[in-house]
Amino acid sequence: MAADGSERHTAQVVGADGEMDGSALERFAAAAGLVQRGLSYAVVSIFGPQGSGKSTLLNHLFGTSFTEMDALKGRNQTTKGIWVAEAVGIEPFTLVMDLEGTDGRERGEDDTAFEKQSALFALAVSDIVMINLWCHDIGREQAANRPLLKTIFEVLMRLFSPRKTTLLVVIRDKTKTPVEYLAQALKEDIHEIWDSVPKPEVFKKAALSEFFNVEVTALSSYEENEELFKEQVGKLRHKFIHSIDPGGLAADRRGVIPASGFCISAMHIWKVIRENKDLNLPAHKIMVATVRCEEIADEKLRCFMSDEGWLELEAAVTSGPVRSFGMKLSDIIDFYLLEYDMETMYFDEGVRTVKRQQLQSEIVNHTHPAFETMIEHLHCMVLSKFKNDLEQLLRSGERFAASARHCAQSSSVEFEAGWRDAVVKHADWDATNSRNKLQQSVEVHTACLRIAKLDELKATYEKKLLDALSGPAQSILETGERDSWASIRRLYRRETEHAILTFSDSLSEYELDQTTSVEMVLELREHARCTVVKKAREEAGNILIRMKGRFSTVFSHDKDLMPRTWTANEDIHAITREARLAALRLMSVMAAVRLDDKPDKIDRALMVSLLDGGPLCWKRSIEFTSDPLASTTWQEVSPKDTLITPVQCKSIWRQFKAETEYPVAQAILMQEAHRRSNNLLPPAWTILVLAILGFNEFMFLLSVRVVTGPFSHVGGLNNQGCSFVHEQEPCIYSGALSRFCSILCCMVAIRHLGLFPSRRCVWTYHYFVKSPPHYHGHRSGDRQHEPQEEAFLAPVSPSPAIPCSKLEQPVAATR
């Protein structure tokens, strides 16, 4: 890039798509000052293979700022289309053109059109054409320079009176071979290529020197010896200074366009090249004949277009098909062609014939829309008849393929007759396209109708399979038995084979090819499989709910499905294991799709890892060397058939156990409560304690006199606070009985209520058992114990048979 800011005078004038940007070229010319240069300017362009360093050479040679290839990012296309720039520090004004490299992979091996167009453009506008060649390609038959030079020489033949152009061949990456030997070998190759290029008759024996001044120079490798490369480029730069002077590189200035018209000339030349026209002018005689014949032909065309007969025919055909359309139109065309022949009979025969053909072609082209409308009417009429005939045959019960074939043959015969009636003799219109269009429409309608019928047939059988598989498969999966998938496989095979058998028989009337029939059968089979898999996935999605339901059913009901009563005879641990086993088997069934009848170890893996003791169990197992559930896949089960992964099974099982512990705990509590409610007698240890502690009282009861009268009347309390029957009977019997009953009540409370004796029971026990009042003799002189006894008895509740007021009166009197 130039240091003086000349990089702003760079523009892309031809894009990669081959379109010239005229406004960009004009802006460049105005900014660079090209318009004011008159004839004092030179144009230099460069050719060469892609990636050969063209842009690098121009930047160092002319101080331009073309984009260079970054070798570190790979060898790819850098310059696209045609770029122009102003050479820096060179007089006269030098316009530099950087052309897209040839032999690029981006455009492909066969896409040489743009290469030829850009070469022709460069030769037409350039004074000096530089050719960038690799040194190691010189002398090779298949080298990159040979097709490049051949392209330049071929496009040269399309130029009218070409001026002599300087061809500067730049040999890149020069070796130790002297330049003289390289130049000699290169010139021999150039002359050989020139002789092999086909030439017009006028240039058949022309020598290469009549068209080109060939110059050869060599440069060292830029990458390997940059300093030497720059030194050599500096020497080459001097050749471009005053290049348009006599003896300079661009000495031949014949036909040079003034600088002010360069942009217009370049755009016109590129337009002609893009239109694939030669850059030459016709002779004067031919020109006059051409102009006059064109005027007569234009007049006859205008007369035909305003002819009443033609206008009536054109209007009629828009409404519908016209009988004898071709014969009527041919008569009108013959009339105007005959008038043209009479008026052009004295002009050049070749030009006259060409213009007559052009007139006939233009008339035919003008009438072609009406003819197309006529053919469209014919097409619609024949196609409509085909559809109606085919529909009627199918309704009558005919087979599809035979009916379609018969109707298609009838339609083809009818169309051919209509075409012959509508065609014009002056036109070489081919019926192939219209015939193919009708045939295609017939085939499309047949195919659409076939597809619709097949879809309807397929949907019918898919619905049958859905009804036959979905519900039963769900019911079987819900059972969770070991043979659930075996039952599903039998169901799947039975229903699928039956459906395929009848489906194949129904397909026979469509005469499908073997591949299509097999595909449809496979699709139906796959639909059946997908139906089962889909239902299995739905059930697997609700596995936790299903497992809890199965656990609840087995745990809460007996084998007769009657609700369990948690008596002491029920083994809750065994029942819990049985219920969890049922739930685990259900998860095993839901874990994978088993339609292929392949054995697997899912059930065993779940049992070992989750039910039989966890890690300790699988470590002792010979089937598994590691935790079988520490994976996202099952052994011997493909991922597409996996419904619940091993890791998910472990997670679901943990959640399942956590959510089923409560009913187990409730059952244990209910069993314990039932056991307590059924134990009416105290346990043996309480009877033993009662016997030991109440032995004295029991023996005392046996030794006292039996009281015959009921205690129907309580006369009062004696001085010891005891009740009595008659005032003469002692109340010792009543005290002993009370202490015995208190002991019995305490033991029963401890055993059945799970409670320690209340404080009152303990006090009663201490008072009546450990230190009963009558054991102290109740002597009149032993009153010193009464305060302690009174204090000790204060918290004790009175007997229900004696009011509290009755008990408090003797105590107060005693005090």
PDB file of C-alpha atoms in Angstrom, residues 109-221:
ATOM      1  CA  GLU A 109     -12.168 -26.847 -14.099  1.00  0.00           C
ATOM      2  CA  ASP A 110     -14.577 -26.290 -16.994  1.00  0.00           C
ATOM      3  CA  ASP A 111     -15.705 -22.739 -16.248  1.00  0.00           C
ATOM      4  CA  THR A 112     -13.342 -20.846 -18.583  1.00  0.00           C
ATOM      5  CA  ALA A 113     -15.881 -18.352 -19.923  1.00  0.00           C
ATOM      6  CA  PHE A 114     -14.888 -15.607 -17.510  1.00  0.00           C
ATOM      7  CA  GLU A 115     -11.185 -16.221 -18.163  1.00  0.00           C
ATOM      8  CA  LYS A 116     -11.696 -15.739 -21.903  1.00  0.00           C
ATOM      9  CA  GLN A 117     -13.877 -12.669 -21.411  1.00  0.00           C
ATOM     10  CA  SER A 118     -11.391 -11.003 -19.086  1.00  0.00           C
ATOM     11  CA  ALA A 119      -8.501 -11.877 -21.449  1.00  0.00           C
ATOM     12  CA  LEU A 120     -10.333 -10.385 -24.426  1.00  0.00           C
ATOM     13  CA  PHE A 121     -11.157  -7.282 -22.406  1.00  0.00           C
ATOM     14  CA  ALA A 122      -7.529  -6.861 -21.335  1.00  0.00           C
ATOM     15  CA  LEU A 123      -6.216  -7.229 -24.898  1.00  0.00           C
ATOM     16  CA  ALA A 124      -8.789  -4.733 -26.177  1.00  0.00           C
ATOM     17  CA  VAL A 125      -7.979  -1.948 -23.691  1.00  0.00           C
ATOM     18  CA  SER A 126      -4.366  -2.615 -22.559  1.00  0.00           C
ATOM     19  CA  ASP A 127      -1.092  -1.390 -23.979  1.00  0.00           C
ATOM     20  CA  ILE A 128       0.965  -3.850 -21.953  1.00  0.00           C
ATOM     21  CA  VAL A 129      -0.187  -7.313 -20.877  1.00  0.00           C
ATOM     22  CA  MET A 130       1.932  -8.957 -18.208  1.00  0.00           C
ATOM     23  CA  ILE A 131       1.838 -12.763 -17.927  1.00  0.00           C
ATOM     24  CA  ASN A 132       2.889 -14.166 -14.549  1.00  0.00           C
ATOM     25  CA  LEU A 133       4.377 -17.678 -14.936  1.00  0.00           C
ATOM     26  CA  TRP A 134       6.140 -20.105 -12.649  1.00  0.00           C
ATOM     27  CA  CYS A 135       9.699 -20.905 -13.630  1.00  0.00           C
ATOM     28  CA  HIS A 136       9.261 -24.631 -13.100  1.00  0.00           C
ATOM     29  CA  ASP A 137       6.358 -24.715 -15.609  1.00  0.00           C
ATOM     30  CA  ILE A 138       8.549 -23.685 -18.555  1.00  0.00           C
ATOM     31  CA  GLY A 139       9.038 -26.573 -20.960  1.00  0.00           C
ATOM     32  CA  ARG A 140       6.222 -28.712 -19.529  1.00  0.00           C
ATOM     33  CA  GLU A 141       3.468 -29.916 -21.801  1.00  0.00           C
ATOM     34  CA  GLN A 142       0.747 -29.800 -19.110  1.00  0.00           C
ATOM     35  CA  ALA A 143       1.990 -26.699 -17.299  1.00  0.00           C
ATOM     36  CA  ALA A 144      -0.358 -23.923 -16.188  1.00  0.00           C
ATOM     37  CA  ASN A 145       1.107 -21.454 -18.728  1.00  0.00           C
ATOM     38  CA  ARG A 146       0.016 -23.373 -21.816  1.00  0.00           C
ATOM     39  CA  PRO A 147      -3.803 -23.070 -21.383  1.00  0.00           C
ATOM     40  CA  LEU A 148      -3.281 -19.478 -20.268  1.00  0.00           C
ATOM     41  CA  LEU A 149      -1.359 -18.513 -23.444  1.00  0.00           C
ATOM     42  CA  LYS A 150      -3.775 -20.479 -25.560  1.00  0.00           C
ATOM     43  CA  THR A 151      -6.677 -18.544 -24.063  1.00  0.00           C
ATOM     44  CA  ILE A 152      -4.976 -15.224 -24.879  1.00  0.00           C
ATOM     45  CA  PHE A 153      -4.286 -16.225 -28.480  1.00  0.00           C
ATOM     46  CA  GLU A 154      -7.802 -17.567 -29.036  1.00  0.00           C
ATOM     47  CA  VAL A 155      -9.533 -14.414 -27.885  1.00  0.00           C
ATOM     48  CA  LEU A 156      -7.145 -12.331 -29.982  1.00  0.00           C
ATOM     49  CA  MET A 157      -8.774 -13.724 -33.099  1.00  0.00           C
ATOM     50  CA  ARG A 158     -12.068 -12.078 -32.117  1.00  0.00           C
ATOM     51  CA  LEU A 159     -10.594  -8.580 -32.319  1.00  0.00           C
ATOM     52  CA  PHE A 160     -11.074  -6.552 -35.519  1.00  0.00           C
ATOM     53  CA  SER A 161      -7.716  -5.120 -36.742  1.00  0.00           C
ATOM     54  CA  PRO A 162      -6.024  -5.582 -33.367  1.00  0.00           C
ATOM     55  CA  ARG A 163      -3.240  -3.253 -32.519  1.00  0.00           C
ATOM     56  CA  LYS A 164       0.167  -4.542 -31.615  1.00  0.00           C
ATOM     57  CA  THR A 165       0.301  -5.268 -27.899  1.00  0.00           C
ATOM     58  CA  THR A 166       3.370  -5.748 -25.714  1.00  0.00           C
ATOM     59  CA  LEU A 167       3.355  -9.177 -24.070  1.00  0.00           C
ATOM     60  CA  LEU A 168       5.628  -9.023 -21.010  1.00  0.00           C
ATOM     61  CA  VAL A 169       6.242 -12.517 -19.634  1.00  0.00           C
ATOM     62  CA  VAL A 170       7.373 -12.441 -15.980  1.00  0.00           C
ATOM     63  CA  ILE A 171       9.083 -15.643 -14.839  1.00  0.00           C
ATOM     64  CA  ARG A 172       8.553 -16.064 -11.094  1.00  0.00           C
ATOM     65  CA  ASP A 173      10.760 -17.942  -8.635  1.00  0.00           C
ATOM     66  CA  LYS A 174      13.735 -17.944 -10.976  1.00  0.00           C
ATOM     67  CA  THR A 175      16.209 -20.801 -10.588  1.00  0.00           C
ATOM     68  CA  LYS A 176      19.887 -20.972 -11.436  1.00  0.00           C
ATOM     69  CA  THR A 177      19.060 -21.456 -15.109  1.00  0.00           C
ATOM     70  CA  PRO A 178      20.139 -18.369 -17.058  1.00  0.00           C
ATOM     71  CA  VAL A 179      17.360 -16.087 -18.217  1.00  0.00           C
ATOM     72  CA  GLU A 180      18.466 -16.418 -21.848  1.00  0.00           C
ATOM     73  CA  TYR A 181      17.786 -20.163 -21.854  1.00  0.00           C
ATOM     74  CA  LEU A 182      14.469 -19.676 -20.104  1.00  0.00           C
ATOM     75  CA  ALA A 183      13.450 -16.953 -22.560  1.00  0.00           C
ATOM     76  CA  GLN A 184      14.369 -19.135 -25.537  1.00  0.00           C
ATOM     77  CA  ALA A 185      12.394 -22.119 -24.218  1.00  0.00           C
ATOM     78  CA  LEU A 186       9.445 -19.889 -23.387  1.00  0.00           C
ATOM     79  CA  LYS A 187       9.376 -18.262 -26.818  1.00  0.00           C
ATOM     80  CA  GLU A 188       9.481 -21.695 -28.456  1.00  0.00           C
ATOM     81  CA  ASP A 189       6.459 -22.707 -26.359  1.00  0.00           C
ATOM     82  CA  ILE A 190       4.678 -19.462 -27.266  1.00  0.00           C
ATOM     83  CA  HIS A 191       5.234 -19.963 -31.015  1.00  0.00           C
ATOM     84  CA  GLU A 192       4.120 -23.585 -30.746  1.00  0.00           C
ATOM     85  CA  ILE A 193       0.917 -22.536 -28.972  1.00  0.00           C
ATOM     86  CA  TRP A 194       0.348 -19.775 -31.548  1.00  0.00           C
ATOM     87  CA  ASP A 195       0.649 -22.240 -34.419  1.00  0.00           C
ATOM     88  CA  SER A 196      -1.805 -24.655 -32.756  1.00  0.00           C
ATOM     89  CA  VAL A 197      -4.517 -22.038 -32.223  1.00  0.00           C
ATOM     90  CA  PRO A 198      -7.218 -22.109 -34.968  1.00  0.00           C
ATOM     91  CA  LYS A 199      -7.290 -18.815 -36.902  1.00  0.00           C
ATOM     92  CA  PRO A 200      -9.638 -17.169 -39.353  1.00  0.00           C
ATOM     93  CA  GLU A 201      -8.739 -17.511 -43.016  1.00  0.00           C
ATOM     94  CA  VAL A 202      -7.422 -13.979 -43.170  1.00  0.00           C
ATOM     95  CA  PHE A 203      -4.926 -14.652 -40.360  1.00  0.00           C
ATOM     96  CA  LYS A 204      -4.107 -18.208 -41.379  1.00  0.00           C
ATOM     97  CA  LYS A 205      -0.421 -17.462 -42.155  1.00  0.00           C
ATOM     98  CA  ALA A 206       0.027 -14.507 -39.825  1.00  0.00           C
ATOM     99  CA  ALA A 207       3.087 -14.548 -37.580  1.00  0.00           C
ATOM    100  CA  LEU A 208       3.020 -13.924 -33.862  1.00  0.00           C
ATOM    101  CA  SER A 209       5.167 -10.826 -34.265  1.00  0.00           C
ATOM    102  CA  GLU A 210       2.374  -9.112 -36.222  1.00  0.00           C
ATOM    103  CA  PHE A 211       0.257  -8.988 -33.042  1.00  0.00           C
ATOM    104  CA  PHE A 212       2.662  -9.030 -30.111  1.00  0.00           C
ATOM    105  CA  ASN A 213       5.973  -7.637 -28.960  1.00  0.00           C
ATOM    106  CA  VAL A 214       7.177 -10.413 -26.646  1.00  0.00           C
ATOM    107  CA  GLU A 215       9.386  -9.397 -23.711  1.00  0.00           C
ATOM    108  CA  VAL A 216      10.721 -11.788 -21.042  1.00  0.00           C
ATOM    109  CA  THR A 217      11.987 -10.982 -17.547  1.00  0.00           C
ATOM    110  CA  ALA A 218      12.683 -13.118 -14.465  1.00  0.00           C
ATOM    111  CA  LEU A 219      12.259 -12.481 -10.732  1.00  0.00           C
ATOM    112  CA  SER A 220      13.522 -14.372  -7.715  1.00  0.00           C
ATOM    113  CA  SER A 221      11.233 -15.926  -5.118  1.00  0.00           C
TER     114      SER A 221
END
